Amino acid sequence: MSEYFKGIKQIEYVGKGSKEQLAFHYYNPKEIIGGKSMEDHLRFSVAYWHTFTAEGRDMFGVESAHREWNKYTDPLDKALARADAAFEFMSKLGVKYFCFHDRDLVDEQETLRETNKLLDKVVEHIKGKMKESGIKLLWGTANLFAHPRFMQGAATTCDADVYAYASAQVKKALEITKELNGENYVFWGGREGYETLLNTNMELELNNLAKFMHMAVEYAKEIGFTGQFLIEPKPKEPTKHQYDFDVANSYAFLQKYNLDKYFKFNIEANHATLAGHTFQHELRYARINNLLGSIDANMGDLLLGWDTDQFPTNVYENVLAMYEILKNGGIAPGGLNFDAHVRRPSYEDIDLFYAHIAGMDAFALGLKIAHKIIEDKVLEDFIEKRYNSFKEGIGKKIVEGTTNLKELEDYVIDKKVSLPKSGRQEYLENIINQYIF
Ligand code: XLS
Ligand code: CA
Ligand code: CA
């Protein structure tokens, strides 16, 4: 078997002072933070599609990277080589999880039957690799967006044959996810949305989408797949409007169609910002509704405004994300999946290591700092006091729902209502800075 990442040894923790860059400066997998190892807190995962399948093509240019393992013309040879490279990479990096779309593992063939046959061979190979390395599958999913048949949607298409094809793909993707002991299964809306309402029966499309998900839930029960189902919201791209716009919108959809007991959310940082939210907002909204399932750890570029899927090196953002995760009591059975790709000019294989190390270190730092902020109750104490007025008197009655408009009017009608306490935003931002720097 070829070695693809020659000259790269196991990536180790060397600590903050070291100048070695093929090493972790903050991520120390076995270090205990608040009773749990860093590795168990963070549950890092590598995204098969960005790291092993794609090669740096963008809208204006062809591939900038040429990965040795993708050079084969025979689809099976290519798929097996790609899997070998993937497991070598993940083992050297020390990441314990990965995620895939069905079509990342193997190229699509003439018929679904042929593709599935190839897929089975690759899955068998991957199974062996997983056993050998101890690396696990965080989640699987189906690619229902790349092939032109899905140009007008998969579960929300105008064409029943396409709907059937997408359903069959999900069926198979569930089977292989189960076969590989996947801990979750993700639905990202791909092309589920619309370009113009002039040609769209929105009601039918949404009903069909809900039926699609119900069928998946039923089939999972039938085959004994017990992983967590996740929805990954995104407001736009590739369609002008995606139906799973953000967490709140998708939660309304899940509730309307009685799917809320089966699904949680896979929240991606870059999708949050595309929706006009902060990453923390999406995490918070999911968390308070007990729906925080997993994370696609990346970041966008606010100056560009499209889905740039960059490695999450912004420590400030990661502190706030880890704050939500810790407050959630952790992220398992979800994890932090690097749904991120190296910039097109970072085309060498070694850049894949630098990029993941950067994301892992920045999240490890985020974890350490967020843990300290929570331990010291920096925000908790402040927030607690901020809402003191709801602990007694009329405030208590509001919270308990034992008052009414008449009583509230009586309460204030002759009262001089003073200004609420200062929000102290800058004071808090300064304290957070003191923890970070
Ligand atoms: C695309 C999505 C996709 C999902 C999985 O923007 O992030 O990669 O995570 O289908
Ligand atoms: Ca994603
Ligand atoms: Ca993205």
Tab-separated table of C-alpha atoms and ligand atoms in Angstrom:
chain	number	residue	atom	x	y	z
A	1	MET	CA	0.000	0.000	0.000
A	2	SER	CA	1.385	3.411	-0.909
A	3	GLU	CA	2.141	6.034	1.663
A	4	TYR	CA	0.597	9.284	0.505
A	5	PHE	CA	1.803	11.716	3.131
A	6	LYS	CA	5.470	10.844	3.044
A	7	GLY	CA	7.713	12.519	5.532
A	8	ILE	CA	4.842	13.440	7.821
A	9	LYS	CA	4.959	11.752	11.182
A	10	GLN	CA	2.297	11.471	13.831
A	11	ILE	CA	1.179	14.987	14.806
A	12	GLU	CA	1.949	15.437	18.497
A	13	TYR	CA	1.185	17.987	21.168
A	14	VAL	CA	4.298	20.083	21.766
A	15	GLY	CA	2.841	22.962	23.756
A	16	LYS	CA	2.691	26.687	23.312
A	17	GLY	CA	6.381	27.579	23.240
A	18	SER	CA	7.455	25.341	20.378
A	19	LYS	CA	8.163	26.647	16.875
A	20	GLU	CA	7.294	23.289	15.270
A	21	GLN	CA	4.261	23.824	13.039
A	22	LEU	CA	3.395	20.215	12.220
A	23	ALA	CA	2.359	19.871	15.846
A	24	PHE	CA	-0.357	20.948	18.253
A	25	HIS	CA	0.267	23.910	20.483
A	26	TYR	CA	-3.030	23.781	22.388
A	27	TYR	CA	-4.784	20.552	21.439
A	28	ASN	CA	-3.610	17.964	23.916
A	29	PRO	CA	-6.083	15.097	23.433
A	30	LYS	CA	-5.678	13.485	26.843
A	31	GLU	CA	-5.599	16.706	28.870
A	32	ILE	CA	-8.529	16.865	31.253
A	33	ILE	CA	-10.695	19.963	31.198
A	34	GLY	CA	-13.521	19.952	33.719
A	35	GLY	CA	-13.424	16.191	34.240
A	36	LYS	CA	-13.328	15.225	30.564
A	37	SER	CA	-10.498	14.824	28.081
A	38	MET	CA	-10.101	17.397	25.318
A	39	GLU	CA	-10.575	14.647	22.780
A	40	ASP	CA	-13.955	13.708	24.292
A	41	HIS	CA	-15.072	17.322	24.518
A	42	LEU	CA	-14.182	18.160	20.938
A	43	ARG	CA	-14.856	14.953	18.990
A	44	PHE	CA	-13.113	16.309	15.881
A	45	SER	CA	-14.044	14.912	12.507
A	46	VAL	CA	-12.536	15.212	9.029
A	47	ALA	CA	-14.872	15.910	6.071
A	48	TYR	CA	-14.168	13.383	3.329
A	49	TRP	CA	-15.445	15.644	0.553
A	50	HIS	CA	-13.269	18.686	1.148
A	51	THR	CA	-10.106	16.926	2.197
A	52	PHE	CA	-9.952	13.840	-0.002
A	53	THR	CA	-12.410	14.220	-2.880
A	54	ALA	CA	-12.332	17.878	-3.971
A	55	GLU	CA	-9.167	19.347	-5.432
A	56	GLY	CA	-9.544	23.081	-5.262
A	57	ARG	CA	-11.796	23.861	-8.210
A	58	ASP	CA	-13.771	27.065	-7.998
A	59	MET	CA	-16.305	28.851	-10.191
A	60	PHE	CA	-13.559	30.438	-12.248
A	61	GLY	CA	-10.885	27.833	-12.354
A	62	VAL	CA	-10.017	24.175	-12.551
A	63	GLU	CA	-8.455	22.076	-9.804
A	64	SER	CA	-5.375	23.624	-8.233
A	65	ALA	CA	-4.436	20.539	-6.216
A	66	HIS	CA	-3.639	17.171	-7.701
A	67	ARG	CA	-3.980	14.494	-5.127
A	68	GLU	CA	-2.028	11.341	-5.769
A	69	TRP	CA	-4.902	9.147	-4.560
A	70	ASN	CA	-7.382	10.594	-7.063
A	71	LYS	CA	-5.215	9.860	-10.102
A	72	TYR	CA	-6.634	6.428	-10.910
A	73	THR	CA	-8.995	6.026	-13.859
A	74	ASP	CA	-10.699	2.885	-12.637
A	75	PRO	CA	-13.420	4.045	-10.203
A	76	LEU	CA	-12.785	1.260	-7.704
A	77	ASP	CA	-9.015	1.774	-7.707
A	78	LYS	CA	-9.590	5.469	-7.140
A	79	ALA	CA	-12.098	4.917	-4.335
A	80	LEU	CA	-9.829	2.459	-2.526
A	81	ALA	CA	-6.793	4.701	-2.879
A	82	ARG	CA	-8.799	7.629	-1.586
A	83	ALA	CA	-9.881	5.619	1.440
A	84	ASP	CA	-6.269	4.603	2.097
A	85	ALA	CA	-5.146	8.213	1.910
A	86	ALA	CA	-8.024	9.283	4.167
A	87	PHE	CA	-7.148	6.810	6.891
A	88	GLU	CA	-3.444	7.571	6.678
A	89	PHE	CA	-4.226	11.274	7.016
A	90	MET	CA	-6.649	10.885	9.906
A	91	SER	CA	-4.355	8.511	11.760
A	92	LYS	CA	-1.377	10.834	11.435
A	93	LEU	CA	-3.498	13.781	12.515
A	94	GLY	CA	-4.996	11.876	15.439
A	95	VAL	CA	-8.610	12.618	14.547
A	96	LYS	CA	-11.033	9.904	15.600
A	97	TYR	CA	-14.030	10.659	13.368
A	98	PHE	CA	-14.924	11.324	9.757
A	99	CYS	CA	-18.041	12.217	7.760
A	100	PHE	CA	-18.987	11.489	4.163
A	101	HIS	CA	-21.554	11.813	1.403
A	102	ASP	CA	-22.199	8.589	-0.507
A	103	ARG	CA	-20.682	10.153	-3.633
A	104	ASP	CA	-17.469	11.167	-1.868
A	105	LEU	CA	-16.618	7.525	-1.406
A	106	VAL	CA	-17.077	6.522	-5.010
A	107	ASP	CA	-17.952	8.269	-8.297
A	108	GLU	CA	-21.460	7.784	-9.600
A	109	GLN	CA	-21.817	5.070	-12.286
A	110	GLU	CA	-24.334	4.582	-15.137
A	111	THR	CA	-27.041	3.085	-12.940
A	112	LEU	CA	-27.826	3.177	-9.278
A	113	ARG	CA	-27.343	-0.588	-9.135
A	114	GLU	CA	-23.770	-0.269	-10.419
A	115	THR	CA	-22.968	2.600	-8.095
A	116	ASN	CA	-24.335	0.677	-5.120
A	117	LYS	CA	-22.284	-2.360	-6.030
A	118	LEU	CA	-19.099	-0.326	-6.064
A	119	LEU	CA	-20.133	1.436	-2.898
A	120	ASP	CA	-20.460	-1.893	-1.113
A	121	LYS	CA	-16.890	-2.791	-2.025
A	122	VAL	CA	-15.537	0.511	-0.789
A	123	VAL	CA	-17.583	0.332	2.405
A	124	GLU	CA	-16.161	-3.110	3.092
A	125	HIS	CA	-12.662	-1.690	2.638
A	126	ILE	CA	-13.426	1.295	4.875
A	127	LYS	CA	-14.827	-1.013	7.513
A	128	GLY	CA	-11.489	-2.784	7.687
A	129	LYS	CA	-9.650	0.524	7.893
A	130	MET	CA	-11.913	1.662	10.721
A	131	LYS	CA	-11.301	-1.495	12.662
A	132	GLU	CA	-7.558	-1.243	12.185
A	133	SER	CA	-7.334	2.446	13.152
A	134	GLY	CA	-10.149	2.846	15.691
A	135	ILE	CA	-11.475	5.778	13.649
A	136	LYS	CA	-15.274	6.080	13.726
A	137	LEU	CA	-17.993	7.476	11.528
A	138	LEU	CA	-19.561	10.638	12.951
A	139	TRP	CA	-22.181	10.869	10.232
A	140	GLY	CA	-23.115	9.839	6.760
A	141	THR	CA	-25.308	11.581	4.230
A	142	ALA	CA	-26.408	11.387	0.611
A	143	ASN	CA	-25.254	13.807	-2.050
A	144	LEU	CA	-28.563	14.940	-3.543
A	145	PHE	CA	-27.251	18.099	-5.149
A	146	ALA	CA	-24.289	17.519	-7.494
A	147	HIS	CA	-25.858	15.511	-10.320
A	148	PRO	CA	-27.870	17.599	-12.842
A	149	ARG	CA	-30.977	15.480	-12.162
A	150	PHE	CA	-31.162	17.317	-8.826
A	151	MET	CA	-30.955	20.778	-10.373
A	152	GLN	CA	-34.534	21.470	-9.338
A	153	GLY	CA	-34.398	19.724	-6.007
A	154	ALA	CA	-34.371	16.146	-4.746
A	155	ALA	CA	-37.122	15.738	-2.143
A	156	THR	CA	-38.595	19.027	-3.377
A	157	THR	CA	-38.244	18.343	-7.097
A	158	CYS	CA	-41.002	18.826	-9.661
A	159	ASP	CA	-40.298	15.326	-11.000
A	160	ALA	CA	-41.444	12.139	-9.244
A	161	ASP	CA	-38.724	9.967	-10.850
A	162	VAL	CA	-36.065	12.245	-9.433
A	163	TYR	CA	-37.787	12.050	-6.042
A	164	ALA	CA	-37.662	8.260	-6.262
A	165	TYR	CA	-33.977	8.338	-7.185
A	166	ALA	CA	-33.202	10.580	-4.209
A	167	SER	CA	-35.207	8.287	-1.920
A	168	ALA	CA	-33.284	5.263	-3.125
A	169	GLN	CA	-30.033	7.089	-2.510
A	170	VAL	CA	-31.043	7.937	1.058
A	171	LYS	CA	-32.070	4.310	1.612
A	172	LYS	CA	-28.607	3.143	0.583
A	173	ALA	CA	-26.851	5.927	2.478
A	174	LEU	CA	-28.706	4.877	5.633
A	175	GLU	CA	-27.698	1.273	5.091
A	176	ILE	CA	-24.008	2.087	4.704
A	177	THR	CA	-24.093	4.542	7.608
A	178	LYS	CA	-25.523	1.751	9.744
A	179	GLU	CA	-23.020	-0.750	8.379
A	180	LEU	CA	-20.200	1.564	9.482
A	181	ASN	CA	-21.805	2.282	12.876
A	182	GLY	CA	-22.382	5.928	12.049
A	183	GLU	CA	-23.440	7.872	15.121
A	184	ASN	CA	-25.617	10.336	13.204
A	185	TYR	CA	-27.218	10.826	9.809
A	186	VAL	CA	-27.382	14.310	8.266
A	187	PHE	CA	-29.865	15.937	5.936
A	188	TRP	CA	-28.496	19.054	4.369
A	189	GLY	CA	-31.072	20.603	2.042
A	190	GLY	CA	-28.751	20.652	-0.983
A	191	ARG	CA	-30.989	21.979	-3.709
A	192	GLU	CA	-34.158	21.835	-1.605
A	193	GLY	CA	-35.421	25.329	-2.202
A	194	TYR	CA	-36.304	27.408	-5.195
A	195	GLU	CA	-34.971	29.889	-7.709
A	196	THR	CA	-38.302	31.597	-8.392
A	197	LEU	CA	-41.769	31.297	-6.913
A	198	LEU	CA	-43.198	31.873	-10.410
A	199	ASN	CA	-42.783	28.157	-11.147
A	200	THR	CA	-42.954	26.724	-7.626
A	201	ASN	CA	-45.657	24.885	-5.697
A	202	MET	CA	-44.150	25.580	-2.307
A	203	GLU	CA	-46.834	23.743	-0.373
A	204	LEU	CA	-46.426	20.503	-2.345
A	205	GLU	CA	-42.651	20.717	-2.144
A	206	LEU	CA	-42.645	21.144	1.627
A	207	ASN	CA	-45.168	18.335	2.099
A	208	ASN	CA	-43.024	16.058	-0.063
A	209	LEU	CA	-39.908	17.016	1.875
A	210	ALA	CA	-41.607	16.064	5.144
A	211	LYS	CA	-42.722	12.722	3.687
A	212	PHE	CA	-39.166	12.080	2.551
A	213	MET	CA	-37.898	12.558	6.086
A	214	HIS	CA	-40.639	10.418	7.585
A	215	MET	CA	-39.741	7.620	5.180
A	216	ALA	CA	-36.114	7.887	6.264
A	217	VAL	CA	-37.103	7.708	9.938
A	218	GLU	CA	-39.269	4.652	9.233
A	219	TYR	CA	-36.566	2.918	7.240
A	220	ALA	CA	-34.003	3.596	9.972
A	221	LYS	CA	-36.299	1.843	12.439
A	222	GLU	CA	-36.768	-1.031	10.053
A	223	ILE	CA	-33.037	-1.674	9.646
A	224	GLY	CA	-32.215	-0.891	13.272
A	225	PHE	CA	-30.232	2.280	12.649
A	226	THR	CA	-30.294	4.095	15.982
A	227	GLY	CA	-28.083	7.083	15.168
A	228	GLN	CA	-29.333	10.622	15.631
A	229	PHE	CA	-30.997	12.302	12.626
A	230	LEU	CA	-29.770	15.828	12.015
A	231	ILE	CA	-30.921	18.708	9.847
A	232	GLU	CA	-28.303	21.180	8.668
A	233	PRO	CA	-29.833	24.596	8.000
A	234	LYS	CA	-28.540	26.921	5.308
A	235	PRO	CA	-30.423	29.939	3.967
A	236	LYS	CA	-29.151	30.131	0.407
A	237	GLU	CA	-26.571	28.626	-1.928
A	238	PRO	CA	-26.882	26.787	-4.190
A	239	THR	CA	-30.542	27.821	-4.459
A	240	LYS	CA	-31.652	31.383	-3.989
A	241	HIS	CA	-33.812	30.282	-1.083
A	242	GLN	CA	-33.220	27.045	0.811
A	243	TYR	CA	-36.158	25.659	2.751
A	244	ASP	CA	-34.021	24.869	5.829
A	245	PHE	CA	-33.175	28.536	6.219
A	246	ASP	CA	-31.979	28.579	9.818
A	247	VAL	CA	-32.576	26.722	13.071
A	248	ALA	CA	-35.763	28.561	14.018
A	249	ASN	CA	-37.312	28.146	10.583
A	250	SER	CA	-36.365	24.471	10.390
A	251	TYR	CA	-37.698	23.866	13.889
A	252	ALA	CA	-41.077	25.238	12.784
A	253	PHE	CA	-40.993	22.799	9.837
A	254	LEU	CA	-40.116	19.863	12.095
A	255	GLN	CA	-42.912	20.725	14.500
A	256	LYS	CA	-45.534	21.191	11.813
A	257	TYR	CA	-44.789	17.774	10.338
A	258	ASN	CA	-44.313	15.915	13.652
A	259	LEU	CA	-40.664	15.308	12.955
A	260	ASP	CA	-39.314	17.196	15.963
A	261	LYS	CA	-38.892	14.113	18.124
A	262	TYR	CA	-36.606	12.490	15.571
A	263	PHE	CA	-34.317	15.348	14.593
A	264	LYS	CA	-31.714	17.625	16.068
A	265	PHE	CA	-29.523	20.164	14.279
A	266	ASN	CA	-26.133	20.063	12.683
A	267	ILE	CA	-25.115	23.702	12.828
A	268	GLU	CA	-22.504	25.178	10.535
A	269	ALA	CA	-20.822	28.457	11.392
A	270	ASN	CA	-20.718	29.738	7.823
A	271	HIS	CA	-24.401	28.943	7.278
A	272	ALA	CA	-25.330	30.866	10.414
A	273	THR	CA	-23.646	34.006	9.115
A	274	LEU	CA	-25.223	33.579	5.667
A	275	ALA	CA	-28.586	33.594	7.471
A	276	GLY	CA	-27.684	36.908	9.095
A	277	HIS	CA	-27.042	35.340	12.497
A	278	THR	CA	-23.981	34.769	14.562
A	279	PHE	CA	-22.822	31.178	14.968
A	280	GLN	CA	-23.497	31.570	18.680
A	281	HIS	CA	-27.086	32.592	17.992
A	282	GLU	CA	-27.814	29.405	16.066
A	283	LEU	CA	-26.121	27.279	18.713
A	284	ARG	CA	-28.012	29.051	21.480
A	285	TYR	CA	-31.374	28.736	19.767
A	286	ALA	CA	-30.838	25.005	19.259
A	287	ARG	CA	-29.481	24.520	22.765
A	288	ILE	CA	-32.356	26.129	24.623
A	289	ASN	CA	-34.731	23.900	22.670
A	290	ASN	CA	-32.653	20.782	23.361
A	291	LEU	CA	-31.870	20.454	19.670
A	292	LEU	CA	-28.129	20.972	19.513
A	293	GLY	CA	-26.896	17.824	17.802
A	294	SER	CA	-23.600	18.407	16.025
A	295	ILE	CA	-21.415	21.093	14.480
A	296	ASP	CA	-19.805	21.787	11.145
A	297	ALA	CA	-16.824	23.686	12.423
A	298	ASN	CA	-15.698	26.280	9.917
A	299	MET	CA	-15.913	30.008	9.362
A	300	GLY	CA	-16.943	32.334	6.572
A	301	ASP	CA	-15.562	35.603	5.320
A	302	LEU	CA	-17.932	38.422	6.140
A	303	LEU	CA	-16.444	40.567	3.372
A	304	LEU	CA	-17.276	37.965	0.749
A	305	GLY	CA	-20.731	36.888	1.863
A	306	TRP	CA	-20.760	33.443	0.298
A	307	ASP	CA	-20.087	29.999	1.703
A	308	THR	CA	-16.310	30.050	1.879
A	309	ASP	CA	-16.006	27.104	4.307
A	310	GLN	CA	-12.725	28.214	5.844
A	311	PHE	CA	-10.941	26.459	8.663
A	312	PRO	CA	-12.121	27.926	11.979
A	313	THR	CA	-9.070	29.819	13.181
A	314	ASN	CA	-10.928	32.660	14.860
A	315	VAL	CA	-10.399	31.997	18.560
A	316	TYR	CA	-12.956	34.582	19.681
A	317	GLU	CA	-15.736	32.834	17.748
A	318	ASN	CA	-14.585	29.432	18.952
A	319	VAL	CA	-14.711	30.558	22.581
A	320	LEU	CA	-18.354	31.547	22.131
A	321	ALA	CA	-19.157	28.317	20.303
A	322	MET	CA	-17.492	26.213	23.006
A	323	TYR	CA	-19.357	28.219	25.620
A	324	GLU	CA	-22.636	27.016	24.083
A	325	ILE	CA	-21.388	23.456	23.730
A	326	LEU	CA	-20.269	23.292	27.361
A	327	LYS	CA	-23.562	24.794	28.503
A	328	ASN	CA	-25.235	22.083	26.432
A	329	GLY	CA	-23.445	19.450	28.505
A	330	GLY	CA	-21.313	18.481	25.505
A	331	ILE	CA	-21.965	17.654	21.883
A	332	ALA	CA	-21.976	13.816	21.796
A	333	PRO	CA	-23.130	11.854	19.869
A	334	GLY	CA	-22.361	14.786	17.578
A	335	GLY	CA	-18.920	16.243	17.090
A	336	LEU	CA	-16.948	19.069	15.510
A	337	ASN	CA	-16.691	18.223	11.848
A	338	PHE	CA	-14.281	20.346	9.831
A	339	ASP	CA	-16.576	21.112	6.927
A	340	ALA	CA	-13.818	23.322	5.635
A	341	HIS	CA	-11.418	23.394	2.749
A	342	VAL	CA	-7.999	24.868	2.280
A	343	ARG	CA	-7.866	28.043	0.192
A	344	ARG	CA	-7.231	27.363	-3.485
A	345	PRO	CA	-3.625	28.641	-3.336
A	346	SER	CA	-2.916	26.253	-0.436
A	347	TYR	CA	-2.764	23.361	-2.846
A	348	GLU	CA	-0.043	21.144	-1.411
A	349	ASP	CA	-0.914	18.027	0.576
A	350	ILE	CA	0.927	19.397	3.569
A	351	ASP	CA	-1.523	22.304	3.675
A	352	LEU	CA	-4.246	19.805	4.621
A	353	PHE	CA	-2.290	19.154	7.809
A	354	TYR	CA	-1.589	22.805	8.553
A	355	ALA	CA	-5.273	23.631	8.070
A	356	HIS	CA	-6.630	20.934	10.355
A	357	ILE	CA	-3.995	21.644	12.981
A	358	ALA	CA	-4.969	25.328	12.894
A	359	GLY	CA	-8.657	24.496	13.374
A	360	MET	CA	-7.983	21.961	16.114
A	361	ASP	CA	-5.672	24.260	18.035
A	362	ALA	CA	-8.073	27.182	17.754
A	363	PHE	CA	-10.957	25.064	19.051
A	364	ALA	CA	-8.826	23.603	21.841
A	365	LEU	CA	-8.053	27.147	22.929
A	366	GLY	CA	-11.736	27.989	22.648
A	367	LEU	CA	-12.567	25.051	24.899
A	368	LYS	CA	-10.027	25.998	27.554
A	369	ILE	CA	-11.098	29.627	27.668
A	370	ALA	CA	-14.838	28.904	27.603
A	371	HIS	CA	-14.410	26.395	30.414
A	372	LYS	CA	-12.686	29.019	32.552
A	373	ILE	CA	-15.344	31.634	31.803
A	374	ILE	CA	-18.054	29.214	32.892
A	375	GLU	CA	-16.116	28.019	35.923
A	376	ASP	CA	-15.706	31.591	37.114
A	377	LYS	CA	-19.385	32.273	36.364
A	378	VAL	CA	-18.377	35.459	34.578
A	379	LEU	CA	-21.501	35.742	32.482
A	380	GLU	CA	-23.798	33.607	34.626
A	381	ASP	CA	-23.615	35.866	37.671
A	382	PHE	CA	-24.121	38.968	35.571
A	383	ILE	CA	-27.085	37.540	33.678
A	384	GLU	CA	-28.619	36.176	36.850
A	385	LYS	CA	-28.581	39.638	38.460
A	386	ARG	CA	-29.772	41.332	35.262
A	387	TYR	CA	-33.109	39.540	35.513
A	388	ASN	CA	-33.517	39.869	39.290
A	389	SER	CA	-36.805	41.712	38.914
A	390	PHE	CA	-38.437	38.517	37.679
A	391	LYS	CA	-37.662	36.672	40.904
A	392	GLU	CA	-40.254	38.312	43.131
A	393	GLY	CA	-43.367	40.428	43.137
A	394	ILE	CA	-44.930	41.238	39.809
A	395	GLY	CA	-41.958	39.790	37.893
A	396	LYS	CA	-42.433	36.416	39.545
A	397	LYS	CA	-46.100	36.490	38.587
A	398	ILE	CA	-45.185	37.200	34.949
A	399	VAL	CA	-42.824	34.248	34.881
A	400	GLU	CA	-45.356	31.972	36.516
A	401	GLY	CA	-48.124	33.168	34.209
A	402	THR	CA	-50.388	34.183	37.079
A	403	THR	CA	-50.989	37.782	36.078
A	404	ASN	CA	-52.909	39.580	33.330
A	405	LEU	CA	-52.953	42.861	31.442
A	406	LYS	CA	-55.380	44.436	33.917
A	407	GLU	CA	-53.183	43.663	36.916
A	408	LEU	CA	-50.083	44.838	35.084
A	409	GLU	CA	-51.803	48.092	34.253
A	410	ASP	CA	-52.819	48.581	37.875
A	411	TYR	CA	-49.242	47.924	38.889
A	412	VAL	CA	-47.716	50.653	36.738
A	413	ILE	CA	-50.500	53.165	36.344
A	414	ASP	CA	-49.249	55.508	39.069
A	415	LYS	CA	-45.712	54.181	39.339
A	416	LYS	CA	-42.680	56.083	38.191
A	417	VAL	CA	-40.988	53.353	36.150
A	418	SER	CA	-37.237	53.890	36.178
A	419	LEU	CA	-34.777	52.886	33.457
A	420	PRO	CA	-33.625	49.256	33.489
A	421	LYS	CA	-30.058	48.556	34.638
A	422	SER	CA	-27.220	49.217	32.199
A	423	GLY	CA	-26.544	46.351	29.778
A	424	ARG	CA	-22.775	46.783	30.358
A	425	GLN	CA	-21.869	45.272	26.997
A	426	GLU	CA	-18.430	46.853	26.761
A	427	TYR	CA	-17.625	45.929	30.337
A	428	LEU	CA	-18.411	42.283	29.530
A	429	GLU	CA	-16.489	42.371	26.243
A	430	ASN	CA	-13.501	43.656	28.145
A	431	ILE	CA	-13.735	40.816	30.645
A	432	ILE	CA	-13.978	38.255	27.843
A	433	ASN	CA	-10.848	39.810	26.284
A	434	GLN	CA	-9.048	39.385	29.586
A	435	TYR	CA	-9.805	35.674	29.494
A	436	ILE	CA	-8.740	35.309	25.883
A	437	PHE	CA	-5.528	37.290	25.817
B	1	XLS	C1	-22.910	22.541	2.088
B	1	XLS	C2	-23.067	21.729	3.257
B	1	XLS	C3	-22.772	20.244	3.075
B	1	XLS	C4	-23.319	19.448	4.219
B	1	XLS	C5	-23.400	17.989	3.954
B	1	XLS	O1	-22.889	23.754	2.137
B	1	XLS	O2	-22.308	22.276	4.285
B	1	XLS	O3	-21.424	20.036	2.916
B	1	XLS	O4	-22.581	19.644	5.392
B	1	XLS	O5	-24.164	17.700	2.857
B	2	CA	CA	-21.899	21.600	6.304
B	3	CA	CA	-20.759	25.553	4.124
